Amino acid sequence: MPDFRSEIRARLASLGLSPARELEIADELTQHLEDEYEHALSRGVSEDEAERAVLADLNVPDSLDRELKRVERPVPKNPVAMGTQRRSNMIGDLGQDVRYGLRMLAKNPAFTAIAVLALALGIGANSAIFSVVNAILLRPLPYKNPEQLVVVWENATHLGFPKDTPSPANFLDWRQQTTVFEGMAAFTERSFNLTGVGEPERLDGRRVSSNLFDLLGVRPIIGRTFVPQEDQPGTKVVLLNESLWKRRFGGDPSVIGRVLTLNNEAYTVVGVLPHSVRLPAFVNWRDQVWVPIAFSAEEAAGRGNHFLEVIARLKPGPTLQQARAEMETIAARLALQYPEYNTRRGSVVSPLHEEIVGNMKPALLILLGAVAFVLLIACANVANLLLARAAVRQKEIALRLALGADRARLTKQLLVESVMLSLLGGVVGLGFAYAGLRVLTRFIPPDIAHADTIAIDGKVLAFTLLIALVTGLIFGLVPASQASHFNLSETLKEGGRDSGAGARGKRLRSSLVIAEVAVSVVLLIGAGLLINSFIHLRNLDPGFRADHLLALSVNLSEVKYPDTARRTAFFDEVVRRVQPLPGVQSVAVAGNLPFTYNGDSMSIAVEGIPDPPPDQWPDVIYRAIGPGYFRTMGIPLVRGREFNDGDTLDTTRGVVIGEKTAKHYWPNQDPIGKRLKPGATTSNTPWRTVIGVVKDVRQNDFIAEPKMQMYFSYKQVEQLVANALIVRTSVDPLGLAMPVRNAIWSVDKDQPVANIDSMENIVAGAVARQRFSMLLLAIFAGLALVLAAVGIYGVMSYTVAQQTREIGIRIALGAKRGDVLKMTVKQAIKLVGLGLVIGLPSAFILTRVMSTLLFGISATDPITFLGISLVVLVVALLASYIPALRATKVDPMIALRAQ
């Protein structure tokens, strides 16, 4: 047979092909020419004639050169390595690597699908949580230079109020004496009844200083904001929120100058503000209207009534620390001037962004760390898959290296394949993130500012691209390096045996599983602590029975119902009409139900006990209620009686106190018949007789211990107004919402009824932030556990496949199948044990950052640590059992024959 190969190689030498490609073409053409030569001999021609005929096409001048140049790209004689300054064709190489990677991924669809799914789960979770973090923590407030805006509080820590609302007189002194602020503005919540425009509606609103919106840098959509002359009593102008303007007035620009009826008073619309205006608020307060604060002379002089919130803007230059120092100086000066009210009252200055975000920042950062851990576990899983795949491809890679391929070039090609895998995971992960956000937003607490702006925007897309690229490098670097750096001669000598089963590959795979288990343990313990904390929280007794309670806000107009007599007549008639409704067991009137309002406290004097020093007056929460309130709410009466219809302005004024109040003022005594009064002993307010003691109720904060509290009858206090109706039912309370509302409208058709909800929902809302953090961390920890279990299963399956011959020999020599099962499971337990050894101390350290999110449980709770360890062990046993069971079914004859 003539040597056609040498003829072909001689003609290919001038084309500059890569060694591997040249060898491939030479093999193909040699086989073709040998077939043609044998075919010619079979026709009876001589050997010389057959050889000349076969080589005739190759002898045509430049024919091979011309045809191959159409389809082949020459390789430079002196290729330049990436990173040097000489000319190179990196873009062309990258394109070739991408095309090759796509072919390899398409060639192994099962591997590609599993890897992309694992990465998509990790990347999608990161993108979803980053969307939340971006909207709530990273996105700047929609105000001018928002970093200069601060909130100023009074510090009354000695009374249990580290951030107390300032009094009007103190605010006015602050504004006059400060030098570090460009301006200072106050505001306070106030609800309004909108009537005369369709169905009556209760609106959340604020009284605000006339300079507030100029201070914030807010421009109205139409019209103007307030001017200083309007910050006077008697001025009736109003600003509308964009959402109200569009919802009730169809976005009509002619609304400017229109007169609206708010609380039965005429207000002129002067402007419309964008819906992005958000001020710090309690629970789910959403501003719809704003009016000038317009202090009355009595309000402006008051230092004992604390109800304002204050925003200030720093001047360019002064720092936050300087502002805090100056405000403390002013507070000390006011304490000397007005010791009765300001002794031991300091100040607190904090950035506005922190106040709006609230306590969600640590929870969101912990969740962001949790999803990063989930992504690391997914990376470890995919890295294990790539290591196993690289082991299968080692013979192919060895041949390419033997034919002259560069190791660095091969490593780069494998890394490109990994990055493409992660980019595919990023694309699918974005789909998961989009779907996840639609579910996630349903659980976000309503009082979190800017939650409605959560979306996948350009910043989230950039973040997803970045983590996809970084992820591809993280999980691809070690497998790519391992695949292209091994002993070439030993691999080629093995005659097809997998060199990837060597000690180094096994150690790498085992290390990745150990890392997965350790990270999973940290996440699971964190989730377990939050779950236990939430269980403790929900088991707290709020002090009343929340089941089968319907709550409604009924804010009466101060103009239409200006005095106690008219308000009493209205509510008495409402109660009379609601009580007979089917399903109603009892009904009562109240002012500010638990967890719906964060305020209303005062100092009190007790008959027979000297007034304490000015800096030691304790604050007592007070509420205005009607007859039957305690019975309807399910608040236990400890002693005495509750209010009845006979308690009016014409009878002895009574008060019902909480247990903590009774123990503080009358320890080891019966408080019934004792007397107290708001303010000091010398004040002109009338004494009130204690007629009953009830169990303490958590009024403002579900987590904090109940403070001292007392209840007045709204029928006996001219200054206190009832604003809610509470109905105990024998059926689903929300099912009675419409009949109860109709009963109210039958008394006054123009009376708005708002915030209709069950008390169970209100209580649930009080712990919504804790539930949100617990739920998400539990989901991510569960996902981490599943991924870790998949990793254990994959490694054990691969180990069993590599040990088939060894297992076959053991069985052939008499080993029992139970011994083989134990041996395989023991390997898995060893890996999990090492993961626990690393994970438990790590969790002991890392979970301490969660201490502020926990309630009723330590960050190092031993029961949680032990329980999670058992869960991980059980899951590991289950994950390793199937591969172990497969190992016991190995046929020794088939295993030995295969080797």
GROMACS .gro file of C-alpha atoms in nm, residues 184-393:
model
  210
  184MET     CA    1  -3.674   7.221   6.018
  185ALA     CA    2  -4.035   7.112   5.966
  186ALA     CA    3  -4.291   6.927   6.178
  187PHE     CA    4  -4.586   6.707   6.091
  188THR     CA    5  -4.841   6.487   6.262
  189GLU     CA    6  -5.092   6.231   6.144
  190ARG     CA    7  -5.455   6.328   6.105
  191SER     CA    8  -5.741   6.151   5.933
  192PHE     CA    9  -6.002   6.331   5.724
  193ASN     CA   10  -6.352   6.241   5.612
  194LEU     CA   11  -6.403   6.329   5.247
  195THR     CA   12  -6.772   6.386   5.168
  196GLY     CA   13  -6.967   6.543   4.889
  197VAL     CA   14  -6.767   6.366   4.615
  198GLY     CA   15  -6.924   6.025   4.557
  199GLU     CA   16  -6.911   5.771   4.839
  200PRO     CA   17  -6.781   5.911   5.169
  201GLU     CA   18  -6.422   5.809   5.233
  202ARG     CA   19  -6.181   5.827   5.522
  203LEU     CA   20  -5.839   5.957   5.413
  204ASP     CA   21  -5.503   5.927   5.583
  205GLY     CA   22  -5.344   6.269   5.602
  206ARG     CA   23  -5.104   6.498   5.785
  207ARG     CA   24  -5.085   6.840   5.933
  208VAL     CA   25  -4.748   6.973   5.812
  209SER     CA   26  -4.532   7.281   5.848
  210SER     CA   27  -4.568   7.507   5.546
  211ASN     CA   28  -4.197   7.466   5.461
  212LEU     CA   29  -4.196   7.082   5.469
  213PHE     CA   30  -4.214   7.016   5.095
  214ASP     CA   31  -3.967   7.293   5.009
  215LEU     CA   32  -3.737   7.138   5.268
  216LEU     CA   33  -3.770   6.798   5.101
  217GLY     CA   34  -3.726   6.945   4.753
  218VAL     CA   35  -4.063   6.811   4.633
  219ARG     CA   36  -4.217   6.980   4.330
  220PRO     CA   37  -4.594   6.956   4.283
  221ILE     CA   38  -4.733   6.792   3.970
  222ILE     CA   39  -4.974   7.082   3.933
  223GLY     CA   40  -5.040   7.388   4.147
  224ARG     CA   41  -4.810   7.482   4.434
  225THR     CA   42  -4.717   7.383   4.788
  226PHE     CA   43  -4.797   7.581   5.104
  227VAL     CA   44  -4.668   7.931   5.171
  228PRO     CA   45  -4.573   8.063   5.520
  229GLN     CA   46  -4.883   8.284   5.541
  230GLU     CA   47  -5.101   7.970   5.529
  231ASP     CA   48  -4.942   7.825   5.844
  232GLN     CA   49  -5.191   8.014   6.060
  233PRO     CA   50  -5.505   7.896   6.244
  234GLY     CA   51  -5.817   7.925   6.032
  235THR     CA   52  -5.643   7.868   5.696
  236LYS     CA   53  -5.823   7.597   5.498
  237VAL     CA   54  -5.607   7.482   5.207
  238VAL     CA   55  -5.514   7.126   5.108
  239LEU     CA   56  -5.262   6.936   4.895
  240LEU     CA   57  -5.371   6.610   4.729
  241ASN     CA   58  -5.171   6.295   4.669
  242GLU     CA   59  -5.136   6.196   4.303
  243SER     CA   60  -5.312   5.864   4.362
  244LEU     CA   61  -5.617   6.035   4.521
  245TRP     CA   62  -5.621   6.296   4.244
  246LYS     CA   63  -5.635   6.028   3.975
  247ARG     CA   64  -5.870   5.793   4.163
  248ARG     CA   65  -6.134   6.042   4.276
  249PHE     CA   66  -6.090   6.327   4.026
  250GLY     CA   67  -5.970   6.147   3.712
  251GLY     CA   68  -5.644   6.343   3.703
  252ASP     CA   69  -5.835   6.659   3.609
  253PRO     CA   70  -5.599   6.965   3.626
  254SER     CA   71  -5.897   7.189   3.702
  255VAL     CA   72  -5.906   7.043   4.053
  256ILE     CA   73  -5.680   7.335   4.153
  257GLY     CA   74  -5.900   7.591   4.324
  258ARG     CA   75  -6.178   7.338   4.382
  259VAL     CA   76  -6.337   7.332   4.726
  260LEU     CA   77  -6.352   6.992   4.902
  261THR     CA   78  -6.543   6.901   5.215
  262LEU     CA   79  -6.303   6.746   5.468
  263ASN     CA   80  -6.436   6.677   5.817
  264ASN     CA   81  -6.737   6.893   5.723
  265GLU     CA   82  -6.515   7.194   5.656
  266ALA     CA   83  -6.440   7.357   5.320
  267TYR     CA   84  -6.078   7.324   5.201
  268THR     CA   85  -5.940   7.474   4.879
  269VAL     CA   86  -5.709   7.252   4.670
  270VAL     CA   87  -5.383   7.436   4.593
  271GLY     CA   88  -5.167   7.156   4.451
  272VAL     CA   89  -5.109   6.787   4.377
  273LEU     CA   90  -4.795   6.607   4.499
  274PRO     CA   91  -4.640   6.296   4.339
  275HIS     CA   92  -4.723   5.959   4.493
  276SER     CA   93  -4.351   5.910   4.571
  277VAL     CA   94  -4.382   6.142   4.874
  278ARG     CA   95  -4.349   5.907   5.171
  279LEU     CA   96  -4.300   6.016   5.530
  280PRO     CA   97  -4.224   5.787   5.826
  281ALA     CA   98  -4.553   5.633   5.939
  282PHE     CA   99  -4.697   5.382   6.186
  283VAL     CA  100  -4.833   5.055   6.045
  284ASN     CA  101  -4.985   5.111   5.697
  285TRP     CA  102  -5.059   5.482   5.707
  286ARG     CA  103  -5.063   5.621   5.351
  287ASP     CA  104  -5.088   5.999   5.314
  288GLN     CA  105  -5.361   6.112   5.075
  289VAL     CA  106  -5.397   6.477   5.181
  290TRP     CA  107  -5.188   6.739   5.360
  291VAL     CA  108  -5.301   7.057   5.537
  292PRO     CA  109  -5.097   7.328   5.718
  293ILE     CA  110  -5.013   7.240   6.077
  294ALA     CA  111  -5.123   7.589   6.190
  295PHE     CA  112  -5.053   7.563   6.566
  296SER     CA  113  -5.307   7.728   6.788
  297ALA     CA  114  -5.169   7.953   7.063
  298GLU     CA  115  -5.241   7.680   7.319
  299GLU     CA  116  -5.062   7.414   7.110
  300ALA     CA  117  -4.759   7.633   7.043
  301ALA     CA  118  -4.708   7.689   7.417
  302GLY     CA  119  -4.750   7.324   7.514
  303ARG     CA  120  -4.451   7.119   7.627
  304GLY     CA  121  -4.630   6.828   7.789
  305ASN     CA  122  -4.816   6.703   7.482
  306HIS     CA  123  -4.579   6.505   7.261
  307PHE     CA  124  -4.722   6.420   6.920
  308LEU     CA  125  -4.502   6.573   6.648
  309GLU     CA  126  -4.248   6.422   6.408
  310VAL     CA  127  -3.968   6.648   6.287
  311ILE     CA  128  -3.755   6.646   5.972
  312ALA     CA  129  -3.456   6.874   5.921
  313ARG     CA  130  -3.203   6.935   5.642
  314LEU     CA  131  -2.834   6.969   5.724
  315LYS     CA  132  -2.650   7.268   5.585
  316PRO     CA  133  -2.361   7.189   5.348
  317GLY     CA  134  -2.057   7.135   5.570
  318PRO     CA  135  -2.186   7.030   5.916
  319THR     CA  136  -2.176   6.656   5.981
  320LEU     CA  137  -2.434   6.433   6.144
  321GLN     CA  138  -2.218   6.417   6.457
  322GLN     CA  139  -2.206   6.797   6.479
  323ALA     CA  140  -2.585   6.812   6.443
  324ARG     CA  141  -2.626   6.560   6.724
  325ALA     CA  142  -2.390   6.756   6.949
  326GLU     CA  143  -2.573   7.084   6.887
  327MET     CA  144  -2.916   6.930   6.946
  328GLU     CA  145  -2.795   6.784   7.278
  329THR     CA  146  -2.673   7.129   7.375
  330ILE     CA  147  -3.012   7.281   7.291
  331ALA     CA  148  -3.192   7.000   7.482
  332ALA     CA  149  -2.976   7.066   7.790
  333ARG     CA  150  -3.055   7.437   7.766
  334LEU     CA  151  -3.429   7.368   7.747
  335ALA     CA  152  -3.402   7.131   8.047
  336LEU     CA  153  -3.265   7.420   8.254
  337GLN     CA  154  -3.534   7.659   8.131
  338TYR     CA  155  -3.828   7.419   8.167
  339PRO     CA  156  -3.732   7.157   8.428
  340GLU     CA  157  -4.094   7.051   8.483
  341TYR     CA  158  -4.117   6.915   8.128
  342ASN     CA  159  -3.765   6.879   7.988
  343THR     CA  160  -3.551   6.740   8.271
  344ARG     CA  161  -3.348   6.442   8.141
  345ARG     CA  162  -3.494   6.488   7.793
  346GLY     CA  163  -3.222   6.472   7.531
  347SER     CA  164  -3.241   6.448   7.155
  348VAL     CA  165  -3.186   6.187   6.884
  349VAL     CA  166  -3.082   6.275   6.529
  350SER     CA  167  -3.091   5.996   6.270
  351PRO     CA  168  -3.088   5.987   5.887
  352LEU     CA  169  -3.431   5.996   5.726
  353HIS     CA  170  -3.350   5.689   5.515
  354GLU     CA  171  -3.285   5.483   5.828
  355GLU     CA  172  -3.614   5.594   5.981
  356ILE     CA  173  -3.811   5.500   5.668
  357VAL     CA  174  -3.637   5.165   5.625
  358GLY     CA  175  -3.679   5.088   5.994
  359ASN     CA  176  -3.562   4.754   6.131
  360MET     CA  177  -3.580   4.581   5.792
  361LYS     CA  178  -3.216   4.657   5.709
  362PRO     CA  179  -3.052   4.380   5.918
  363ALA     CA  180  -3.318   4.129   5.811
  364LEU     CA  181  -3.269   4.206   5.440
  365LEU     CA  182  -2.890   4.190   5.468
  366ILE     CA  183  -2.916   3.853   5.641
  367LEU     CA  184  -3.145   3.729   5.364
  368LEU     CA  185  -2.900   3.855   5.103
  369GLY     CA  186  -2.624   3.660   5.276
  370ALA     CA  187  -2.848   3.354   5.291
  371VAL     CA  188  -2.915   3.352   4.916
  372ALA     CA  189  -2.543   3.399   4.855
  373PHE     CA  190  -2.488   3.079   5.054
  374VAL     CA  191  -2.754   2.905   4.845
  375LEU     CA  192  -2.568   3.011   4.531
  376LEU     CA  193  -2.241   2.877   4.673
  377ILE     CA  194  -2.407   2.540   4.732
  378ALA     CA  195  -2.539   2.541   4.376
  379CYS     CA  196  -2.188   2.624   4.253
  380ALA     CA  197  -2.046   2.334   4.452
  381ASN     CA  198  -2.301   2.099   4.296
  382VAL     CA  199  -2.221   2.212   3.943
  383ALA     CA  200  -1.849   2.197   4.015
  384ASN     CA  201  -1.894   1.835   4.120
  385LEU     CA  202  -2.081   1.766   3.797
  386LEU     CA  203  -1.802   1.928   3.597
  387LEU     CA  204  -1.537   1.728   3.784
  388ALA     CA  205  -1.718   1.404   3.703
  389ARG     CA  206  -1.761   1.514   3.341
  390ALA     CA  207  -1.396   1.614   3.318
  391ALA     CA  208  -1.300   1.268   3.439
  392VAL     CA  209  -1.497   1.115   3.154
  393ARG     CA  210  -1.333   1.355   2.904
   0.00000   0.00000   0.00000
